[in-house]
Amino acid sequence: MILNEEQRMIQDTARRFAQAEILPNIKEWDRTGAPDELFRKMGQAGLMGICIDPEWGGAGADFVSYVLAMEEISAADGGIANLMAANNSPVLAALREHGTAAQKRRFFPKLTTGEMIGCIALTEPHTGSDAAAIRTRAERRGDYFVLNGHKSFITAGRRAGVVMIVAVTDPDAGKRGISTFLTPTDNPGYKVLREEAKLGHRTNDTCAIAFEDMMVPATDLLGAEGRGLGIALANLSAGRIGVAAQAVGGARAAFEAALNYAQEREAFGKPIIEHQAVAFRLADMATKIEVGRQMYLHAAQIHDSGAPSLKEASMAKLFASDMAETVASDALQTFGGYGYLEDFPVAKILRDVRVYRIYEGTNDIQKIVISRALASS
């Protein structure tokens, strides 16, 4: 794909930001978590609302530009990219498509600038990819809904200032009885039960959340009552393309580290890149990364066109996430014993990329989606 001037500009902006603001601090932040100030800087750089109109503080760019930026941030750190993704899509994307004028005035300026972070509370302890099986209840009481329930694996659950909540408003209506709310997290009924200790993505906070008699004004409904599941799932294609871009970014970082090491490290009297076993491994890694990149860009172009992209998004996510783990492992192998040490970058990258095969629908789910699309074609 040949990028246009705006796409190259946003890609370059994200790359420069990642190299200047993230990479120099990443070892510390992998231990302590990234600071809130970083996301305000990302907002100032236009990275927290890439597809949102400039009148609301966004960059007004297309979806291809967004995923290109996602690859660049992910090449520096997967956890930061994941939090950036949650804020951009689904939260801002859902607000753009379904929010009232009052909701847009209330939330857009803070979310696009990084002054406030948005998170989505969809997954529950007993549900993973089966979003329709949620149990969190939102009971109507006059001008308010009272929410009770538990959510798990919530990216930015502690630091978020606003949460997009998916809850059951009519238990007898099945999928049509689920609604979505967009509401501040300073509500006393919003409880952070714990921040999870994770294998990777340690730069963001992933939390277990409870809603305990949380009073949410009816004006905080996002879209029509009973349409919440559709709103939450409408951005699945976009989310999966974003994960593919994250995976390519992580794989690229691992490859670049391995390539540099292979050019410097000597064995048997010459740089190890001159040994065929190493050179061919690097060639395979580079090829797989480029395939993953072209797949996510193809899916993003379809998304930008307005045509259905579910199959292509699932294919891109499936391939890129599997590829990222393979490439990161091959990068570690290139480093030999040093790759196993946290002093070198590939150990962290391998920890970070493993989750791409799990979130936004496990890769088993992607195969179901793809096979159903093939069967109906």
PDB file of C-alpha atoms in Angstrom, residues 23-231:
ATOM      1  CA  LEU A  23      11.480   4.225  24.678  1.00  0.00           C
ATOM      2  CA  PRO A  24      13.854   6.102  27.026  1.00  0.00           C
ATOM      3  CA  ASN A  25      11.575   5.332  29.991  1.00  0.00           C
ATOM      4  CA  ILE A  26      10.255   1.909  29.143  1.00  0.00           C
ATOM      5  CA  LYS A  27      12.328  -0.171  31.565  1.00  0.00           C
ATOM      6  CA  GLU A  28      11.177   1.917  34.500  1.00  0.00           C
ATOM      7  CA  TRP A  29       7.555   2.027  33.344  1.00  0.00           C
ATOM      8  CA  ASP A  30       7.517  -1.742  32.871  1.00  0.00           C
ATOM      9  CA  ARG A  31       8.016  -1.885  36.644  1.00  0.00           C
ATOM     10  CA  THR A  32       5.926   1.088  37.756  1.00  0.00           C
ATOM     11  CA  GLY A  33       3.366   1.691  35.003  1.00  0.00           C
ATOM     12  CA  ALA A  34       3.268   4.605  32.596  1.00  0.00           C
ATOM     13  CA  PRO A  35       2.390   7.978  34.174  1.00  0.00           C
ATOM     14  CA  ASP A  36      -0.811   9.879  33.389  1.00  0.00           C
ATOM     15  CA  GLU A  37       1.311  12.742  32.046  1.00  0.00           C
ATOM     16  CA  LEU A  38       2.389  10.523  29.147  1.00  0.00           C
ATOM     17  CA  PHE A  39      -1.181  10.239  27.882  1.00  0.00           C
ATOM     18  CA  ARG A  40      -1.686  13.982  28.119  1.00  0.00           C
ATOM     19  CA  LYS A  41       1.400  14.362  25.936  1.00  0.00           C
ATOM     20  CA  MET A  42      -0.040  11.778  23.552  1.00  0.00           C
ATOM     21  CA  GLY A  43      -3.211  13.856  23.405  1.00  0.00           C
ATOM     22  CA  GLN A  44      -1.223  16.982  22.607  1.00  0.00           C
ATOM     23  CA  ALA A  45       0.446  15.030  19.789  1.00  0.00           C
ATOM     24  CA  GLY A  46      -2.961  14.097  18.383  1.00  0.00           C
ATOM     25  CA  LEU A  47      -2.710  10.403  19.227  1.00  0.00           C
ATOM     26  CA  MET A  48      -5.638  10.009  21.627  1.00  0.00           C
ATOM     27  CA  GLY A  49      -8.372  10.976  19.153  1.00  0.00           C
ATOM     28  CA  ILE A  50      -6.904  10.281  15.747  1.00  0.00           C
ATOM     29  CA  CYS A  51     -10.182   9.747  13.871  1.00  0.00           C
ATOM     30  CA  ILE A  52     -12.160  12.453  15.706  1.00  0.00           C
ATOM     31  CA  ASP A  53     -12.949  15.786  14.055  1.00  0.00           C
ATOM     32  CA  PRO A  54     -10.586  18.666  14.917  1.00  0.00           C
ATOM     33  CA  GLU A  55     -13.544  20.672  16.263  1.00  0.00           C
ATOM     34  CA  TRP A  56     -13.560  18.199  19.155  1.00  0.00           C
ATOM     35  CA  GLY A  57      -9.781  18.172  19.599  1.00  0.00           C
ATOM     36  CA  GLY A  58      -9.041  15.182  17.382  1.00  0.00           C
ATOM     37  CA  ALA A  59      -6.734  14.811  14.400  1.00  0.00           C
ATOM     38  CA  GLY A  60      -9.550  14.224  11.899  1.00  0.00           C
ATOM     39  CA  ALA A  61      -7.588  11.464  10.163  1.00  0.00           C
ATOM     40  CA  ASP A  62      -8.733   8.218   8.557  1.00  0.00           C
ATOM     41  CA  PHE A  63      -8.632   4.773  10.103  1.00  0.00           C
ATOM     42  CA  VAL A  64      -5.534   3.759   8.128  1.00  0.00           C
ATOM     43  CA  SER A  65      -3.674   6.626   9.815  1.00  0.00           C
ATOM     44  CA  TYR A  66      -4.874   5.388  13.195  1.00  0.00           C
ATOM     45  CA  VAL A  67      -3.571   1.844  12.764  1.00  0.00           C
ATOM     46  CA  LEU A  68      -0.273   3.116  11.361  1.00  0.00           C
ATOM     47  CA  ALA A  69       0.135   5.176  14.538  1.00  0.00           C
ATOM     48  CA  MET A  70      -0.870   2.135  16.571  1.00  0.00           C
ATOM     49  CA  GLU A  71       1.971   0.099  15.061  1.00  0.00           C
ATOM     50  CA  GLU A  72       4.483   2.813  15.933  1.00  0.00           C
ATOM     51  CA  ILE A  73       3.395   3.150  19.560  1.00  0.00           C
ATOM     52  CA  SER A  74       3.222  -0.625  19.956  1.00  0.00           C
ATOM     53  CA  ALA A  75       6.769  -0.953  18.617  1.00  0.00           C
ATOM     54  CA  ALA A  76       7.791   1.059  21.678  1.00  0.00           C
ATOM     55  CA  ASP A  77       5.422  -0.600  24.158  1.00  0.00           C
ATOM     56  CA  GLY A  78       2.384  -2.841  23.843  1.00  0.00           C
ATOM     57  CA  GLY A  79       0.681  -1.787  27.068  1.00  0.00           C
ATOM     58  CA  ILE A  80       0.721   1.902  26.212  1.00  0.00           C
ATOM     59  CA  ALA A  81      -0.590   1.111  22.728  1.00  0.00           C
ATOM     60  CA  ASN A  82      -3.397  -0.950  24.238  1.00  0.00           C
ATOM     61  CA  LEU A  83      -4.518   1.906  26.469  1.00  0.00           C
ATOM     62  CA  MET A  84      -4.336   4.280  23.507  1.00  0.00           C
ATOM     63  CA  ALA A  85      -6.487   1.826  21.564  1.00  0.00           C
ATOM     64  CA  ALA A  86      -9.173   1.591  24.256  1.00  0.00           C
ATOM     65  CA  ASN A  87      -9.513   5.364  24.334  1.00  0.00           C
ATOM     66  CA  ASN A  88      -9.654   5.766  20.538  1.00  0.00           C
ATOM     67  CA  SER A  89     -11.832   2.762  19.820  1.00  0.00           C
ATOM     68  CA  PRO A  90     -14.280   1.730  21.185  1.00  0.00           C
ATOM     69  CA  VAL A  91     -14.820   4.684  23.554  1.00  0.00           C
ATOM     70  CA  LEU A  92     -14.337   7.672  21.239  1.00  0.00           C
ATOM     71  CA  ALA A  93     -15.611   5.787  18.195  1.00  0.00           C
ATOM     72  CA  ALA A  94     -18.833   4.843  20.006  1.00  0.00           C
ATOM     73  CA  LEU A  95     -19.264   8.394  21.310  1.00  0.00           C
ATOM     74  CA  ARG A  96     -18.818   9.768  17.788  1.00  0.00           C
ATOM     75  CA  GLU A  97     -21.414   7.387  16.322  1.00  0.00           C
ATOM     76  CA  HIS A  98     -23.994   7.249  19.115  1.00  0.00           C
ATOM     77  CA  GLY A  99     -23.407  10.106  21.533  1.00  0.00           C
ATOM     78  CA  THR A 100     -25.797  13.014  21.993  1.00  0.00           C
ATOM     79  CA  ALA A 101     -24.610  16.563  21.385  1.00  0.00           C
ATOM     80  CA  ALA A 102     -24.440  17.068  25.150  1.00  0.00           C
ATOM     81  CA  GLN A 103     -22.364  13.916  25.644  1.00  0.00           C
ATOM     82  CA  LYS A 104     -19.958  14.965  22.908  1.00  0.00           C
ATOM     83  CA  ARG A 105     -19.533  18.422  24.446  1.00  0.00           C
ATOM     84  CA  ARG A 106     -18.975  16.820  27.836  1.00  0.00           C
ATOM     85  CA  PHE A 107     -16.459  14.127  26.945  1.00  0.00           C
ATOM     86  CA  PHE A 108     -14.793  14.747  23.585  1.00  0.00           C
ATOM     87  CA  PRO A 109     -12.520  17.643  24.631  1.00  0.00           C
ATOM     88  CA  LYS A 110     -11.062  15.733  27.582  1.00  0.00           C
ATOM     89  CA  LEU A 111     -10.753  12.337  25.906  1.00  0.00           C
ATOM     90  CA  THR A 112      -9.093  13.596  22.732  1.00  0.00           C
ATOM     91  CA  THR A 113      -6.517  15.640  24.642  1.00  0.00           C
ATOM     92  CA  GLY A 114      -5.586  12.907  27.102  1.00  0.00           C
ATOM     93  CA  GLU A 115      -6.822  14.982  30.023  1.00  0.00           C
ATOM     94  CA  MET A 116      -9.158  12.073  30.689  1.00  0.00           C
ATOM     95  CA  ILE A 117      -8.822   8.402  29.731  1.00  0.00           C
ATOM     96  CA  GLY A 118     -11.754   6.275  28.634  1.00  0.00           C
ATOM     97  CA  CYS A 119     -12.195   2.562  29.280  1.00  0.00           C
ATOM     98  CA  ILE A 120     -14.798  -0.028  28.324  1.00  0.00           C
ATOM     99  CA  ALA A 121     -16.351  -2.363  30.896  1.00  0.00           C
ATOM    100  CA  LEU A 122     -17.630  -5.305  28.875  1.00  0.00           C
ATOM    101  CA  THR A 123     -15.874  -8.537  29.902  1.00  0.00           C
ATOM    102  CA  GLU A 124     -17.106 -10.311  33.039  1.00  0.00           C
ATOM    103  CA  PRO A 125     -15.464 -13.042  35.149  1.00  0.00           C
ATOM    104  CA  HIS A 126     -17.692 -15.782  33.704  1.00  0.00           C
ATOM    105  CA  THR A 127     -17.652 -14.512  30.109  1.00  0.00           C
ATOM    106  CA  GLY A 128     -14.840 -14.005  27.666  1.00  0.00           C
ATOM    107  CA  SER A 129     -15.738 -13.838  23.999  1.00  0.00           C
ATOM    108  CA  ASP A 130     -19.452 -14.457  24.722  1.00  0.00           C
ATOM    109  CA  ALA A 131     -20.423 -10.824  25.274  1.00  0.00           C
ATOM    110  CA  ALA A 132     -24.147 -11.573  25.164  1.00  0.00           C
ATOM    111  CA  ALA A 133     -23.846 -13.610  28.384  1.00  0.00           C
ATOM    112  CA  ILE A 134     -23.112 -10.616  30.615  1.00  0.00           C
ATOM    113  CA  ARG A 135     -24.928 -10.372  33.947  1.00  0.00           C
ATOM    114  CA  THR A 136     -24.232  -6.835  35.152  1.00  0.00           C
ATOM    115  CA  ARG A 137     -27.694  -5.372  35.841  1.00  0.00           C
ATOM    116  CA  ALA A 138     -28.882  -1.816  35.276  1.00  0.00           C
ATOM    117  CA  GLU A 139     -32.302  -1.335  36.911  1.00  0.00           C
ATOM    118  CA  ARG A 140     -34.335   1.730  35.972  1.00  0.00           C
ATOM    119  CA  ARG A 141     -35.413   3.928  38.880  1.00  0.00           C
ATOM    120  CA  GLY A 142     -36.977   7.126  37.639  1.00  0.00           C
ATOM    121  CA  ASP A 143     -34.330   9.310  36.027  1.00  0.00           C
ATOM    122  CA  TYR A 144     -31.524   6.951  37.059  1.00  0.00           C
ATOM    123  CA  PHE A 145     -30.294   3.426  36.492  1.00  0.00           C
ATOM    124  CA  VAL A 146     -28.867   1.484  39.426  1.00  0.00           C
ATOM    125  CA  LEU A 147     -25.973  -0.725  38.336  1.00  0.00           C
ATOM    126  CA  ASN A 148     -24.707  -3.831  40.097  1.00  0.00           C
ATOM    127  CA  GLY A 149     -22.212  -6.372  38.810  1.00  0.00           C
ATOM    128  CA  HIS A 150     -18.592  -7.245  38.184  1.00  0.00           C
ATOM    129  CA  LYS A 151     -16.269  -6.662  35.233  1.00  0.00           C
ATOM    130  CA  SER A 152     -12.826  -8.107  34.605  1.00  0.00           C
ATOM    131  CA  PHE A 153      -9.728  -7.393  32.489  1.00  0.00           C
ATOM    132  CA  ILE A 154     -10.617  -3.703  32.209  1.00  0.00           C
ATOM    133  CA  THR A 155      -7.776  -1.769  30.569  1.00  0.00           C
ATOM    134  CA  ALA A 156      -7.242   1.558  32.370  1.00  0.00           C
ATOM    135  CA  GLY A 157      -9.853   0.558  34.946  1.00  0.00           C
ATOM    136  CA  ARG A 158      -8.139   2.519  37.713  1.00  0.00           C
ATOM    137  CA  ARG A 159      -6.898   5.583  35.857  1.00  0.00           C
ATOM    138  CA  ALA A 160      -9.885   6.098  33.548  1.00  0.00           C
ATOM    139  CA  GLY A 161     -12.048   9.154  34.120  1.00  0.00           C
ATOM    140  CA  VAL A 162     -14.980   7.844  32.111  1.00  0.00           C
ATOM    141  CA  VAL A 163     -16.220   4.307  31.567  1.00  0.00           C
ATOM    142  CA  MET A 164     -18.338   2.791  28.817  1.00  0.00           C
ATOM    143  CA  ILE A 165     -20.456   0.188  30.628  1.00  0.00           C
ATOM    144  CA  VAL A 166     -22.377  -2.620  28.953  1.00  0.00           C
ATOM    145  CA  ALA A 167     -25.188  -3.873  31.205  1.00  0.00           C
ATOM    146  CA  VAL A 168     -28.520  -5.696  31.120  1.00  0.00           C
ATOM    147  CA  THR A 169     -31.491  -3.334  31.337  1.00  0.00           C
ATOM    148  CA  ASP A 170     -34.191  -5.885  30.440  1.00  0.00           C
ATOM    149  CA  PRO A 171     -33.383  -9.478  31.489  1.00  0.00           C
ATOM    150  CA  ASP A 172     -36.339 -10.856  29.524  1.00  0.00           C
ATOM    151  CA  ALA A 173     -35.322  -9.348  26.177  1.00  0.00           C
ATOM    152  CA  GLY A 174     -32.149 -11.316  25.533  1.00  0.00           C
ATOM    153  CA  LYS A 175     -29.649  -9.472  23.357  1.00  0.00           C
ATOM    154  CA  ARG A 176     -32.157  -6.650  22.906  1.00  0.00           C
ATOM    155  CA  GLY A 177     -32.182  -6.090  26.654  1.00  0.00           C
ATOM    156  CA  ILE A 178     -28.579  -4.889  26.863  1.00  0.00           C
ATOM    157  CA  SER A 179     -27.698  -1.194  27.018  1.00  0.00           C
ATOM    158  CA  THR A 180     -24.539   0.896  27.064  1.00  0.00           C
ATOM    159  CA  PHE A 181     -23.726   3.811  29.341  1.00  0.00           C
ATOM    160  CA  LEU A 182     -20.965   6.412  29.232  1.00  0.00           C
ATOM    161  CA  THR A 183     -20.419   7.814  32.684  1.00  0.00           C
ATOM    162  CA  PRO A 184     -17.657   9.206  34.942  1.00  0.00           C
ATOM    163  CA  THR A 185     -15.736   6.830  37.202  1.00  0.00           C
ATOM    164  CA  ASP A 186     -15.762   9.177  40.209  1.00  0.00           C
ATOM    165  CA  ASN A 187     -19.218   7.813  40.997  1.00  0.00           C
ATOM    166  CA  PRO A 188     -19.003   6.295  44.514  1.00  0.00           C
ATOM    167  CA  GLY A 189     -20.544   3.057  43.208  1.00  0.00           C
ATOM    168  CA  TYR A 190     -17.566   2.436  40.911  1.00  0.00           C
ATOM    169  CA  LYS A 191     -15.164   0.159  42.773  1.00  0.00           C
ATOM    170  CA  VAL A 192     -11.711  -1.008  41.686  1.00  0.00           C
ATOM    171  CA  LEU A 193     -11.413  -4.417  43.316  1.00  0.00           C
ATOM    172  CA  ARG A 194      -7.807  -4.997  42.298  1.00  0.00           C
ATOM    173  CA  GLU A 195      -5.191  -4.183  39.716  1.00  0.00           C
ATOM    174  CA  GLU A 196      -4.038  -7.397  38.074  1.00  0.00           C
ATOM    175  CA  ALA A 197      -0.391  -8.530  38.061  1.00  0.00           C
ATOM    176  CA  LYS A 198       0.250  -9.484  34.448  1.00  0.00           C
ATOM    177  CA  LEU A 199       2.774 -11.358  32.328  1.00  0.00           C
ATOM    178  CA  GLY A 200       3.071  -8.390  29.978  1.00  0.00           C
ATOM    179  CA  HIS A 201       1.530  -4.982  29.264  1.00  0.00           C
ATOM    180  CA  ARG A 202       2.687  -3.871  32.675  1.00  0.00           C
ATOM    181  CA  THR A 203       2.723  -0.232  31.644  1.00  0.00           C
ATOM    182  CA  ASN A 204      -1.081  -0.025  31.801  1.00  0.00           C
ATOM    183  CA  ASP A 205      -3.471  -0.903  34.601  1.00  0.00           C
ATOM    184  CA  THR A 206      -5.750  -3.888  34.014  1.00  0.00           C
ATOM    185  CA  CYS A 207      -8.393  -4.106  36.707  1.00  0.00           C
ATOM    186  CA  ALA A 208     -11.264  -6.047  38.174  1.00  0.00           C
ATOM    187  CA  ILE A 209     -14.201  -3.662  38.675  1.00  0.00           C
ATOM    188  CA  ALA A 210     -17.421  -3.813  40.671  1.00  0.00           C
ATOM    189  CA  PHE A 211     -20.530  -1.658  40.430  1.00  0.00           C
ATOM    190  CA  GLU A 212     -22.223  -1.447  43.814  1.00  0.00           C
ATOM    191  CA  ASP A 213     -25.586   0.334  43.650  1.00  0.00           C
ATOM    192  CA  MET A 214     -23.990   2.728  41.194  1.00  0.00           C
ATOM    193  CA  MET A 215     -26.459   5.493  40.380  1.00  0.00           C
ATOM    194  CA  VAL A 216     -26.126   6.471  36.711  1.00  0.00           C
ATOM    195  CA  PRO A 217     -28.329   9.208  35.222  1.00  0.00           C
ATOM    196  CA  ALA A 218     -30.505   8.088  32.317  1.00  0.00           C
ATOM    197  CA  THR A 219     -28.875  10.884  30.314  1.00  0.00           C
ATOM    198  CA  ASP A 220     -25.675   8.812  30.414  1.00  0.00           C
ATOM    199  CA  LEU A 221     -27.234   6.151  28.176  1.00  0.00           C
ATOM    200  CA  LEU A 222     -25.118   5.885  25.045  1.00  0.00           C
ATOM    201  CA  GLY A 223     -27.520   5.366  22.182  1.00  0.00           C
ATOM    202  CA  ALA A 224     -30.976   3.904  22.613  1.00  0.00           C
ATOM    203  CA  GLU A 225     -31.884   1.648  25.507  1.00  0.00           C
ATOM    204  CA  GLY A 226     -31.665  -1.992  24.421  1.00  0.00           C
ATOM    205  CA  ARG A 227     -29.155  -1.280  21.654  1.00  0.00           C
ATOM    206  CA  GLY A 228     -26.081  -1.598  23.835  1.00  0.00           C
ATOM    207  CA  LEU A 229     -24.738  -4.909  22.628  1.00  0.00           C
ATOM    208  CA  GLY A 230     -24.769  -3.719  19.032  1.00  0.00           C
ATOM    209  CA  ILE A 231     -22.962  -0.528  20.034  1.00  0.00           C
TER     210      ILE A 231
END
